[in-house]
PDB file of C-alpha atoms in Angstrom:
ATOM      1  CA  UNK A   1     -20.937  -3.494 -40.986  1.00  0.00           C
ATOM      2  CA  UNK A   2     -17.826  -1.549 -39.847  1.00  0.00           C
ATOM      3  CA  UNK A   3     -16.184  -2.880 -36.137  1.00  0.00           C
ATOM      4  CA  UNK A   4     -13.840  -0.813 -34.260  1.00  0.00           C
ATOM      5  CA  UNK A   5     -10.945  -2.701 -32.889  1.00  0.00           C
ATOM      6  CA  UNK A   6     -10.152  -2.595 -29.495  1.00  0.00           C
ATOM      7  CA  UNK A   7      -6.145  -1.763 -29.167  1.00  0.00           C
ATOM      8  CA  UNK A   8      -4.909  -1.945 -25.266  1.00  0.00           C
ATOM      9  CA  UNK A   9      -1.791   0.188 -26.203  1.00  0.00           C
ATOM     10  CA  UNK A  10      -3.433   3.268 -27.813  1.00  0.00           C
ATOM     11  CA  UNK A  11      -5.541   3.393 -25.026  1.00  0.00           C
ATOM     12  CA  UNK A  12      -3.258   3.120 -22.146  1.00  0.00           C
ATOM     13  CA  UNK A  13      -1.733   6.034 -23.954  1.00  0.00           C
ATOM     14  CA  UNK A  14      -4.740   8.514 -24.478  1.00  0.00           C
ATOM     15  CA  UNK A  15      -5.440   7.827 -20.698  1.00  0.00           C
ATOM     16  CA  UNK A  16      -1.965   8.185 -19.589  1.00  0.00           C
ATOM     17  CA  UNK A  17      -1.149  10.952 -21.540  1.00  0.00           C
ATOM     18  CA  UNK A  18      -4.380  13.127 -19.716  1.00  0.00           C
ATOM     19  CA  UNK A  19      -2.551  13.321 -16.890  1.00  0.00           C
ATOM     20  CA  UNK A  20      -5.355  13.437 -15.067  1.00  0.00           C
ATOM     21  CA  UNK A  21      -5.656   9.648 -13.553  1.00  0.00           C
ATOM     22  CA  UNK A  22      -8.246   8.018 -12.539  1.00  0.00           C
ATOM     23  CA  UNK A  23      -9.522  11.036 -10.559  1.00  0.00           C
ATOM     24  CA  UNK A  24      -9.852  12.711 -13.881  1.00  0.00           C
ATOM     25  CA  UNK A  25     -12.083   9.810 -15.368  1.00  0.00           C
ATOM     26  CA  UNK A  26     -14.554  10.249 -12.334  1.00  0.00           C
ATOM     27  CA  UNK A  27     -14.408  14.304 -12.771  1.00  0.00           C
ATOM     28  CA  UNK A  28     -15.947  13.684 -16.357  1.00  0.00           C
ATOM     29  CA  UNK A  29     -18.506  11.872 -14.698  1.00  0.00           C
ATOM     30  CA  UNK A  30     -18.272   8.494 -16.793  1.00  0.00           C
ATOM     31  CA  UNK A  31     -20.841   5.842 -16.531  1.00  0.00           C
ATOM     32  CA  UNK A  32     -19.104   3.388 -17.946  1.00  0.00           C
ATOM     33  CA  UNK A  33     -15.136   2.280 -17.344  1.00  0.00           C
ATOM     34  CA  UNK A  34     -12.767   2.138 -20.388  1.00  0.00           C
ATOM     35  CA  UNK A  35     -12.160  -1.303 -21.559  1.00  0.00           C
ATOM     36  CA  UNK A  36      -8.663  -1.394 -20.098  1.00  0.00           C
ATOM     37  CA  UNK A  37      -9.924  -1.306 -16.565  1.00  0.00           C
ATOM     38  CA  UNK A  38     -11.737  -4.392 -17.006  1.00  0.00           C
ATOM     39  CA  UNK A  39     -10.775  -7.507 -15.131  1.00  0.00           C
ATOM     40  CA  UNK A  40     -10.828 -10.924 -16.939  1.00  0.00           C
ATOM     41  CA  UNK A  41     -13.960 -12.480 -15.152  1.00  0.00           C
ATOM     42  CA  UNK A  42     -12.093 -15.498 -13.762  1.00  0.00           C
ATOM     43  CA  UNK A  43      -9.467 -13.050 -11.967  1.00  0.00           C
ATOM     44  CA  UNK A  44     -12.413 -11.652 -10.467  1.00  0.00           C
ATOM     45  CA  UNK A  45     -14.204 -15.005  -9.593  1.00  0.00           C
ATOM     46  CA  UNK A  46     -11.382 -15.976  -8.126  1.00  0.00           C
ATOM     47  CA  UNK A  47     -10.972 -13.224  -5.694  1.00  0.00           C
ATOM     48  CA  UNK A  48     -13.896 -13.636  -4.328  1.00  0.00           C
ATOM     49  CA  UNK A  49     -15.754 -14.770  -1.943  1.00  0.00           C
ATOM     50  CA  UNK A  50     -14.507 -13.953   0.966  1.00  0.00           C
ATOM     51  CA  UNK A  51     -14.281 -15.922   4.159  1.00  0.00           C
ATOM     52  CA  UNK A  52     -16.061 -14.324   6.915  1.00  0.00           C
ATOM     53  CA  UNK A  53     -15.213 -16.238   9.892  1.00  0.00           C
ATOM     54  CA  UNK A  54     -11.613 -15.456  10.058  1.00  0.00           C
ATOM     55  CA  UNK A  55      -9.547 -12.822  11.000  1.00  0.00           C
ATOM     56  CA  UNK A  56      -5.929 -11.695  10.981  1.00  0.00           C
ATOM     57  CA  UNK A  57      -4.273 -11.538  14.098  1.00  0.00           C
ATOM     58  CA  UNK A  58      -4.449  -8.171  16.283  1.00  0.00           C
ATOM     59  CA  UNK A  59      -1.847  -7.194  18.926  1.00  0.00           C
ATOM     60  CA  UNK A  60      -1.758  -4.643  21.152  1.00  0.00           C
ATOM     61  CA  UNK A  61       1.503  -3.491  22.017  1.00  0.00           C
ATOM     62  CA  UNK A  62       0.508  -1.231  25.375  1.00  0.00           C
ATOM     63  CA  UNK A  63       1.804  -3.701  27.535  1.00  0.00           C
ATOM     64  CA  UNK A  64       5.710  -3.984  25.621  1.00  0.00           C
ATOM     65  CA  UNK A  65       7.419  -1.884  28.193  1.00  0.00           C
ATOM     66  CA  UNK A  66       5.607  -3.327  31.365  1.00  0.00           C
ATOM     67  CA  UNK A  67       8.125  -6.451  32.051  1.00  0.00           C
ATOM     68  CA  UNK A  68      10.288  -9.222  30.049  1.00  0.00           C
ATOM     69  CA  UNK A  69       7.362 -11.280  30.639  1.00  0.00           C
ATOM     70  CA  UNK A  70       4.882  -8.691  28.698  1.00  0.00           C
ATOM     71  CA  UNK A  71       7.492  -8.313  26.200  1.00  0.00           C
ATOM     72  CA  UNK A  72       7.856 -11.902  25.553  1.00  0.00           C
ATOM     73  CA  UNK A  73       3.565 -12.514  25.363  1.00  0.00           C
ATOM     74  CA  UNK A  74       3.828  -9.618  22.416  1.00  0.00           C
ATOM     75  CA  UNK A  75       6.807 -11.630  20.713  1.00  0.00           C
ATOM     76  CA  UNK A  76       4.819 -15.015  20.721  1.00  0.00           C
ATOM     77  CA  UNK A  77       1.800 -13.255  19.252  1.00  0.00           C
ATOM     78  CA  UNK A  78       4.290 -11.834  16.788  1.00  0.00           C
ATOM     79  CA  UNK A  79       5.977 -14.825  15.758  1.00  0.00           C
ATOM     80  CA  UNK A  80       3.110 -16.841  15.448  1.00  0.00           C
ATOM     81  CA  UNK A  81       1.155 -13.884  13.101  1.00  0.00           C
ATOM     82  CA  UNK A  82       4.812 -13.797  11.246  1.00  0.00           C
ATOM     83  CA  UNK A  83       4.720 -17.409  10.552  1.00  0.00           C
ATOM     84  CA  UNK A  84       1.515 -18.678  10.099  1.00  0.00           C
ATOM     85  CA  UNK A  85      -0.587 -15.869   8.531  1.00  0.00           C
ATOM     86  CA  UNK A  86       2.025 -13.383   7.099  1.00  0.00           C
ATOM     87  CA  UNK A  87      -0.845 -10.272   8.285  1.00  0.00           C
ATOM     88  CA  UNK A  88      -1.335  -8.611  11.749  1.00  0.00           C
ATOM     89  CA  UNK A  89      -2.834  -5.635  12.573  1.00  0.00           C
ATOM     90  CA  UNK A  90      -0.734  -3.294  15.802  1.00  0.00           C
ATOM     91  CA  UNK A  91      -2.739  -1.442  18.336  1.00  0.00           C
ATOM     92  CA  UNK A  92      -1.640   0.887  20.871  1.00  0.00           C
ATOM     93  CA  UNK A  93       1.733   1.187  18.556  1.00  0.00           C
ATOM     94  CA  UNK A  94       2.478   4.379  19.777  1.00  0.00           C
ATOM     95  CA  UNK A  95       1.736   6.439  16.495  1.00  0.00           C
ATOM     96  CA  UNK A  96      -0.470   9.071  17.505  1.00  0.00           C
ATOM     97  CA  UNK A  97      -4.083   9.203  15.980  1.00  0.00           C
ATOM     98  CA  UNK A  98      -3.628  12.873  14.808  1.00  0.00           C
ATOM     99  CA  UNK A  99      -0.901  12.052  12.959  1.00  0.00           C
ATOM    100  CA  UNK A 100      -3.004   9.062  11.107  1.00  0.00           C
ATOM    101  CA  UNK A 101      -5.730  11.102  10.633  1.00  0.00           C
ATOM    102  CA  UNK A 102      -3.135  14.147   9.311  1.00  0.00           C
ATOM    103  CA  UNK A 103      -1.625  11.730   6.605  1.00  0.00           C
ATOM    104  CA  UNK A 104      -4.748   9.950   5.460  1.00  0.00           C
ATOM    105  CA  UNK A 105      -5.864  13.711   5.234  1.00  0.00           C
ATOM    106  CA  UNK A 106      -2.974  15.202   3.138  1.00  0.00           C
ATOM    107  CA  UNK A 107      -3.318  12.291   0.884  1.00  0.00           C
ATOM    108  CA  UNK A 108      -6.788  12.940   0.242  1.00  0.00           C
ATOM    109  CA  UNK A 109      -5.751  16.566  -0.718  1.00  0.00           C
ATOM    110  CA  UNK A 110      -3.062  15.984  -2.950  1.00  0.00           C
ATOM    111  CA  UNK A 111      -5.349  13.512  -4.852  1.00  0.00           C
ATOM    112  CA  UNK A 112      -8.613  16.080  -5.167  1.00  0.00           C
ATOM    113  CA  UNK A 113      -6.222  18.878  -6.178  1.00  0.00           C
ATOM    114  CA  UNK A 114      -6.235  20.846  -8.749  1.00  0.00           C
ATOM    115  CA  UNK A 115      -5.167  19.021 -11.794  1.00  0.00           C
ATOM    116  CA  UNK A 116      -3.279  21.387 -12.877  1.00  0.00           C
ATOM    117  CA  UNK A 117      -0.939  21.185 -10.109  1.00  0.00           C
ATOM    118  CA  UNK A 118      -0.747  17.332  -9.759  1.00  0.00           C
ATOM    119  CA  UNK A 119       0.216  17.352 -13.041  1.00  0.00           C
ATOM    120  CA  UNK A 120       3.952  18.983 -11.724  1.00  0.00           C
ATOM    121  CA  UNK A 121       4.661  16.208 -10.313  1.00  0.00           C
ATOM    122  CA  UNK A 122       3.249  13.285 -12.943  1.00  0.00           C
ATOM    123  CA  UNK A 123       5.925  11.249 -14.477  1.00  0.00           C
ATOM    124  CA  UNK A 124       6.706   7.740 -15.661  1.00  0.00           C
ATOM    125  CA  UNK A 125      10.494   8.085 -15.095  1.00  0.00           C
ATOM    126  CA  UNK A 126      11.819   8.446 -11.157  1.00  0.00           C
ATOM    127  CA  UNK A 127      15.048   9.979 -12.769  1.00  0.00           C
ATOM    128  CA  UNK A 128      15.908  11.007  -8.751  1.00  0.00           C
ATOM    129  CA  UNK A 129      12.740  12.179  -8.140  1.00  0.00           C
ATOM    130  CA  UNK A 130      11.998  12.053  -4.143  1.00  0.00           C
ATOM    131  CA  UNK A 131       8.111  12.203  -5.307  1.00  0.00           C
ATOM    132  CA  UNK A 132       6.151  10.982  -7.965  1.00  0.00           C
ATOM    133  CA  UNK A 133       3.059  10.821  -8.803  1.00  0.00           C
ATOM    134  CA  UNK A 134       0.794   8.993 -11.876  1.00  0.00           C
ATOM    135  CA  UNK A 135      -1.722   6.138 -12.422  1.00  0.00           C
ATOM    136  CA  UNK A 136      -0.577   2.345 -12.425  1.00  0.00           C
ATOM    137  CA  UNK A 137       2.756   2.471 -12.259  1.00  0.00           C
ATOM    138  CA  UNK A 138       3.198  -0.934 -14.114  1.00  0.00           C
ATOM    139  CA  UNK A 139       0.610   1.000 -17.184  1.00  0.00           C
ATOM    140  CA  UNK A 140       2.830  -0.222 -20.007  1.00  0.00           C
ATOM    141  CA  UNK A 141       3.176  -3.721 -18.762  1.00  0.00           C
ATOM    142  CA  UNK A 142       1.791  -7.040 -19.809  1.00  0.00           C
ATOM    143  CA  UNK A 143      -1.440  -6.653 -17.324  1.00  0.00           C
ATOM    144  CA  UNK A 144      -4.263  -7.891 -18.530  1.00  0.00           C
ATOM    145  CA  UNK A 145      -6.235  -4.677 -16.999  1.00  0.00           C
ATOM    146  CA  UNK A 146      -5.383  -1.635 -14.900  1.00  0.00           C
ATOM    147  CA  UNK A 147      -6.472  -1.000 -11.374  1.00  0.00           C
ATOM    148  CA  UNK A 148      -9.020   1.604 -10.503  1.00  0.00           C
ATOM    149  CA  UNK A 149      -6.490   3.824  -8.771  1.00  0.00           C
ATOM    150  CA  UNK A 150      -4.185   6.913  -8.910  1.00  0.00           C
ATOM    151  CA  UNK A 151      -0.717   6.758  -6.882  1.00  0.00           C
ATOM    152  CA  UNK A 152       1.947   8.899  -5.438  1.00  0.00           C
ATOM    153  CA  UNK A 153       5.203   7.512  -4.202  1.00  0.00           C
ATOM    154  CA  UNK A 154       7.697   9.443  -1.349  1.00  0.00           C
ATOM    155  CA  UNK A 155      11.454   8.118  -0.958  1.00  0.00           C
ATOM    156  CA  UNK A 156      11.786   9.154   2.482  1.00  0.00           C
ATOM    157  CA  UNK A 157      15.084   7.214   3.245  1.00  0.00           C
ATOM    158  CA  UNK A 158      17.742   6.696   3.424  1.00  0.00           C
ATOM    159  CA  UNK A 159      18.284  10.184   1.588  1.00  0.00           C
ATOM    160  CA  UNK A 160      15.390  12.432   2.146  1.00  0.00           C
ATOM    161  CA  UNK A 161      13.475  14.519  -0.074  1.00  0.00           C
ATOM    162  CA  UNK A 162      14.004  18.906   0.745  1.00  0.00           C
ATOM    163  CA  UNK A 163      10.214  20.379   1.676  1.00  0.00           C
ATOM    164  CA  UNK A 164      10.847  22.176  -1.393  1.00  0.00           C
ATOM    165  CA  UNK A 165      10.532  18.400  -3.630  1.00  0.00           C
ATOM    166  CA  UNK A 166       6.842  17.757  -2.249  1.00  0.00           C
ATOM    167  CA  UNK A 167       3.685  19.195  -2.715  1.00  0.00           C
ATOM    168  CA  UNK A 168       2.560  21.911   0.075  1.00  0.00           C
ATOM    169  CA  UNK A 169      -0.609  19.712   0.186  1.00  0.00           C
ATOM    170  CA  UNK A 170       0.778  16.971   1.981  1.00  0.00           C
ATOM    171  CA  UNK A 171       4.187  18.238   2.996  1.00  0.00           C
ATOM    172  CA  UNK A 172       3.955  18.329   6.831  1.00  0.00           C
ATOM    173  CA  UNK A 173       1.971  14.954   6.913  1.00  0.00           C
ATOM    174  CA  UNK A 174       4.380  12.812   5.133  1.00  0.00           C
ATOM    175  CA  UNK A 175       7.459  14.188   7.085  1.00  0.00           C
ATOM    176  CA  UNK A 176       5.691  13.923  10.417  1.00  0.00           C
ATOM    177  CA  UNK A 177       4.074  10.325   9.634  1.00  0.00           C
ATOM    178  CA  UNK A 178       7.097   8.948   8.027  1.00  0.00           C
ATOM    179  CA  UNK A 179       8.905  10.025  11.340  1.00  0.00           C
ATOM    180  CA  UNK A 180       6.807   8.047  13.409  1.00  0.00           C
ATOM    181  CA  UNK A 181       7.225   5.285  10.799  1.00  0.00           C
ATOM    182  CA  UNK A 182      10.754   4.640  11.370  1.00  0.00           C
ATOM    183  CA  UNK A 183      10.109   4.633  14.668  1.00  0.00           C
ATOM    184  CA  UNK A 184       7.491   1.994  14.731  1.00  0.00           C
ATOM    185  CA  UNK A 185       9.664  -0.009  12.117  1.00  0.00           C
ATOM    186  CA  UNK A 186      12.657  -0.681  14.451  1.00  0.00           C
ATOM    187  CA  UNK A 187      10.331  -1.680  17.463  1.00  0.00           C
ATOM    188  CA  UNK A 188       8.582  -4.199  14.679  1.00  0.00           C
ATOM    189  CA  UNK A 189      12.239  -5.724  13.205  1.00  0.00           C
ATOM    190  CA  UNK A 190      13.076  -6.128  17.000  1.00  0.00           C
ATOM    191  CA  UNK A 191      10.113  -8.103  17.749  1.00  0.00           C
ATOM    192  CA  UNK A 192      10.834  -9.871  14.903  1.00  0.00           C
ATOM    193  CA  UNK A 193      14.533 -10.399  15.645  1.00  0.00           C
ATOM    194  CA  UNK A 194      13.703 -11.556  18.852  1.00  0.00           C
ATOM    195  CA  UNK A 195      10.551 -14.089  17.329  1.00  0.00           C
ATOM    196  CA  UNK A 196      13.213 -15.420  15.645  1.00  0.00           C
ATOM    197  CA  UNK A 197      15.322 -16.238  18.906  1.00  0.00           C
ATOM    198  CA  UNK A 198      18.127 -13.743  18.004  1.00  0.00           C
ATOM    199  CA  UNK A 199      19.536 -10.457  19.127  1.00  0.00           C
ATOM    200  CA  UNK A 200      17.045  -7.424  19.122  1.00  0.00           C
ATOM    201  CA  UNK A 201      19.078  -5.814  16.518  1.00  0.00           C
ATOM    202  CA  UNK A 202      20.314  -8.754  14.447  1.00  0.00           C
ATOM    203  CA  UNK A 203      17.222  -7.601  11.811  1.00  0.00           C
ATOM    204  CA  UNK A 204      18.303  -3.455  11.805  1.00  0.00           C
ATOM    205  CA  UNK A 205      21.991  -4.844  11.528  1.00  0.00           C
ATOM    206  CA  UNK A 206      21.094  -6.272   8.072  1.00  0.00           C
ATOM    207  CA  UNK A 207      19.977  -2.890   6.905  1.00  0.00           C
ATOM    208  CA  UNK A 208      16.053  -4.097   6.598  1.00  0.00           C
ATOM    209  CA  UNK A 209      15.003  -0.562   8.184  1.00  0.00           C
ATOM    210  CA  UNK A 210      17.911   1.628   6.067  1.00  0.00           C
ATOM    211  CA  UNK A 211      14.981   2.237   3.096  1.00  0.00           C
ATOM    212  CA  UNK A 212      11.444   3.972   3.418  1.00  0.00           C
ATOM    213  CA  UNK A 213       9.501   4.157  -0.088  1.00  0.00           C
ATOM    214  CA  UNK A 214       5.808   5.971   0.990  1.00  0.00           C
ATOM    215  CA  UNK A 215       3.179   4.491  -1.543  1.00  0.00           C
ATOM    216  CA  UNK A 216      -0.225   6.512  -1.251  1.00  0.00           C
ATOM    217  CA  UNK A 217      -3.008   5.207  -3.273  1.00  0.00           C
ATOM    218  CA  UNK A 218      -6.200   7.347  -3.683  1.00  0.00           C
ATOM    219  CA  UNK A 219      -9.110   4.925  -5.282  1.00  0.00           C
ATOM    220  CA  UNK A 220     -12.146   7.221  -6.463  1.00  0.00           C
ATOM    221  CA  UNK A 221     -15.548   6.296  -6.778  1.00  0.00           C
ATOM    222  CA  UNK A 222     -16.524   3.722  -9.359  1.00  0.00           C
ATOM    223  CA  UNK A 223     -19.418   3.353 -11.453  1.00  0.00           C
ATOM    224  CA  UNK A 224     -19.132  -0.195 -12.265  1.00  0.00           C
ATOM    225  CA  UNK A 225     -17.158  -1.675  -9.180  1.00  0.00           C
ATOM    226  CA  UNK A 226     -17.954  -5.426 -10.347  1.00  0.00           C
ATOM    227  CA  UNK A 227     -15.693  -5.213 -13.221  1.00  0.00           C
ATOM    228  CA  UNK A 228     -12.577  -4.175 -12.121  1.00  0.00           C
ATOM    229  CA  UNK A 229      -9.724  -3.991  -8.943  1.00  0.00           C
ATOM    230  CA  UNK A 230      -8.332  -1.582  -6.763  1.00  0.00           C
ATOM    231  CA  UNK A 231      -5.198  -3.334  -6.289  1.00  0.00           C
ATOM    232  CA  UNK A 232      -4.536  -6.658  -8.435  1.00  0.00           C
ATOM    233  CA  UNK A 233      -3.458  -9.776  -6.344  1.00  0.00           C
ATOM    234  CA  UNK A 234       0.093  -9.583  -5.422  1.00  0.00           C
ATOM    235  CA  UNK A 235       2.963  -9.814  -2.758  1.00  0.00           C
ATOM    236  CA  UNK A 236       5.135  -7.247  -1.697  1.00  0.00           C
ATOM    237  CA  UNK A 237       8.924  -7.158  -2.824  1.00  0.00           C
ATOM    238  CA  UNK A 238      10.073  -5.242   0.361  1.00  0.00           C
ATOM    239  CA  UNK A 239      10.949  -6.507   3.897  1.00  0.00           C
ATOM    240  CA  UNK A 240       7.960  -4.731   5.813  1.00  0.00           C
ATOM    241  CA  UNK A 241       5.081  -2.877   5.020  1.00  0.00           C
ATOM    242  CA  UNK A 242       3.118  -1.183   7.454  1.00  0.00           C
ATOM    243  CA  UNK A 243      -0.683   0.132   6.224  1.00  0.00           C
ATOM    244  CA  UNK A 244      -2.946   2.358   7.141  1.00  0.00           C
ATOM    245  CA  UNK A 245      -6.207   1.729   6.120  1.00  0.00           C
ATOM    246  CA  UNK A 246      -9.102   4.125   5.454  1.00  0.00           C
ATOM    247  CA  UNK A 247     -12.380   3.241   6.551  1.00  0.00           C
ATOM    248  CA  UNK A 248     -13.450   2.401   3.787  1.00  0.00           C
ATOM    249  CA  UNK A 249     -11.510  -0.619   3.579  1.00  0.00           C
ATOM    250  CA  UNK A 250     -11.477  -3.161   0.653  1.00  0.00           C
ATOM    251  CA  UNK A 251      -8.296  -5.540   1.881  1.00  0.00           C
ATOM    252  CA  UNK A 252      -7.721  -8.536   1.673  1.00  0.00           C
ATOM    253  CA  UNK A 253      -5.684 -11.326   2.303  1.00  0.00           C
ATOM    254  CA  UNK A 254      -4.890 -15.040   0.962  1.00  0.00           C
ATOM    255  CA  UNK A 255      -4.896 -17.534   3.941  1.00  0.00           C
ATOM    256  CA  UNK A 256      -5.238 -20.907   3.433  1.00  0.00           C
ATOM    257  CA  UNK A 257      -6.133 -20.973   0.552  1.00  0.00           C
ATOM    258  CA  UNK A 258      -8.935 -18.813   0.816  1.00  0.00           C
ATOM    259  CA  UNK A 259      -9.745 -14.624   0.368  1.00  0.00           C
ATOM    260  CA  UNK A 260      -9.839 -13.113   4.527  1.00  0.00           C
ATOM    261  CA  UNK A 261     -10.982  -9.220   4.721  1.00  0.00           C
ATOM    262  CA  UNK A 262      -8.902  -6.874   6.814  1.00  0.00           C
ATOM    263  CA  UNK A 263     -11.716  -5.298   8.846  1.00  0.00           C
ATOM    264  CA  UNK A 264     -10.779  -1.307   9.228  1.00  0.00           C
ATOM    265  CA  UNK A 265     -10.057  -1.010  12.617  1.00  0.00           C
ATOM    266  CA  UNK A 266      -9.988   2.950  13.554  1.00  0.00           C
ATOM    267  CA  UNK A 267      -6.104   3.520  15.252  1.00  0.00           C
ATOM    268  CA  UNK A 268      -4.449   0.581  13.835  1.00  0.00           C
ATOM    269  CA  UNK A 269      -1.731  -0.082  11.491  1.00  0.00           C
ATOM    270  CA  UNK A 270      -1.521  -3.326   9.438  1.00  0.00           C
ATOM    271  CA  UNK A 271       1.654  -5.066   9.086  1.00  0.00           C
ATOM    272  CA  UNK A 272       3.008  -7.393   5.978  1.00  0.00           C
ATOM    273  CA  UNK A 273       5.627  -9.479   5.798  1.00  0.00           C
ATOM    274  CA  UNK A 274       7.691  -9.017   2.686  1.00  0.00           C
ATOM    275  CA  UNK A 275       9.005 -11.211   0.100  1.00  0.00           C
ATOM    276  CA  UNK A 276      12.862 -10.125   1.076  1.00  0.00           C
ATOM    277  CA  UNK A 277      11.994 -10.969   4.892  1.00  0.00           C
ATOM    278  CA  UNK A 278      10.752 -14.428   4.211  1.00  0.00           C
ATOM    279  CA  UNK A 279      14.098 -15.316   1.994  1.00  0.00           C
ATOM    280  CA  UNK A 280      16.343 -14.350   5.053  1.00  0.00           C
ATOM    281  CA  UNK A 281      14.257 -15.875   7.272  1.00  0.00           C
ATOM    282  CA  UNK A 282      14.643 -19.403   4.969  1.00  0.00           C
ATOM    283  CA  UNK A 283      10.705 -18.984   4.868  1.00  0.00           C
ATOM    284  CA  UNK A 284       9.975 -18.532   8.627  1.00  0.00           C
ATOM    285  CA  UNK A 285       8.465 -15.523   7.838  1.00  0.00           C
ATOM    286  CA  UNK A 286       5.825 -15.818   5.094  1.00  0.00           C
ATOM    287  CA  UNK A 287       5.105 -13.105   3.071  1.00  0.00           C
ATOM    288  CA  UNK A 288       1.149 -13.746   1.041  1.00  0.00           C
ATOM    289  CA  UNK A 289      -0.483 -12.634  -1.209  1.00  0.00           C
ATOM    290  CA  UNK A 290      -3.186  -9.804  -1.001  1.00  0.00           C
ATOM    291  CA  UNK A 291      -5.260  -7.568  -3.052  1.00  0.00           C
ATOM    292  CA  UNK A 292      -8.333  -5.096  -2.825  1.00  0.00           C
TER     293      UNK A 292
END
């Protein structure tokens, strides 16, 4: 009786070498998932369940600029989210809906273009690039499974991309959202700076805000969601990240030792504490894990 042996490698390969993602897997209307999307089924036990009766902090920030003394209630709810959960979701943050709705929009196009075109911009080696895009950027690593998912990345600072480097698509969206980005980011690593009982600008002095990587993930429909992961369970190596959820959602978080969902909540932005901000912060700042 003849077997077929199953080898990771070769077919990483094939599907890398399509081009095509993830996206491109769903187009040829598969019914089953490849092998290599498969999660072990004790990674996937152990993501889940989840616990329903918690919740990551929310803070609305429409009261900042009132007084000191509406300043400094935003700063304690910021410090304690910081410190004890690592997760907390902005309101009222001053990043106008259209321009959410505008990104999450020019995402979605870029993703459910033509293949053709994506394929321009599909590489596996940044060699300057300002914008890349392919499927699980880690492919050729020592995972025990890919994640259902197709990526682009943006370097937006401190050197940005020319209109010219990014795909009419999205073009406007990621300039304009990125924009408001910044913004939000220095108001955020002033809070911080100030949870932390220094300056306002003690955190922007250390160059946390000088770099903005964009990382736009596009998860298709899957025919067999129970045996695989959008996003494996991980930390991120950066000082900040700031989310925007579809709604959809899928998030979440490790608290406690146990799996919290992040709730879409329409007009917010989620915020996570980095790795690099809890080491200068001697781990007053934690940074957790999360996953989707």
């Amino acid at each position: 009786m003849a077997s077929i042996e199953f080898d990771p490698y070769l077919e990483r390969k094939a599907f890398d070498e399509t081009k095509e993602g993830v996206k491109g897997l769903v187009d040829a209307k598969i019914t089953e998932i490849p092998r290599i999307f498969h999660v072990p089924r004790d990674s996937l036990a152990d993501k889940k369940p989840s616990v329903s009766d918690l919740e990551i902090p929310t803070i609305d920030f429409a009261s900042l600029h009132v007084d000191t003394a509406s300043r400094e209630a935003v700063v304690g709810k910021v410090k304690h989210a910081a410190e004890k959960w690592g997760f907390f979701q902005v309101i009222n943050h001053g990043v106008p809906l259209s321009v959410l709705e505008e990104i999450e929009d020019g995402v979605r196009r870029f993703h459910e273009e033509d293949p053709e075109v994506k394929k321009q911009y599909f590489t596996r080696d940044d060699d300057n690039k300002k914008f890349i895009y392919n499927s699980n950027f880690d492919l050729y690593s020592s995972s025990t499974s890919l994640n259902w998912r197709d990526s682009f990345v943006c370097y937006i600072a401190p050197d940005p991309p020319t209109p010219e480097e990014l795909p009419v698509t999205c073009r406007d969206a990621l300039f304009e959202y990125s924009k408001h980005v910044m913004s939000l980011g220095g108001l955020l690593f002033e809070l911080l700076s100030e949870a932390l009982g220094l300056e306002s600008e003690t955190l922007k002095s250390k160059e946390c805000l000088k770099t903005l990587l964009m990382v736009c993930h596009y998860y298709p429909p899957c025919p067999k969601p129970d045996l695989t992961l959008g996003i494996s369970k991980h930390s991120d190596n950066s000082f900040l990240t700031v989310l925007l959820q579809d709604n959809i959602g899928g998030l979440q978080i490790l608290h406690q030792d146990s799996w919290v969902d992040v709730a879409p909540l329409p007009g917010s932005l989620v915020i996570n504490i980095g790795d690099f901000l809890q080491l200068i912060t001697n781990d007053r700042f934690v940074s957790v894990d999360c996953g989707a």
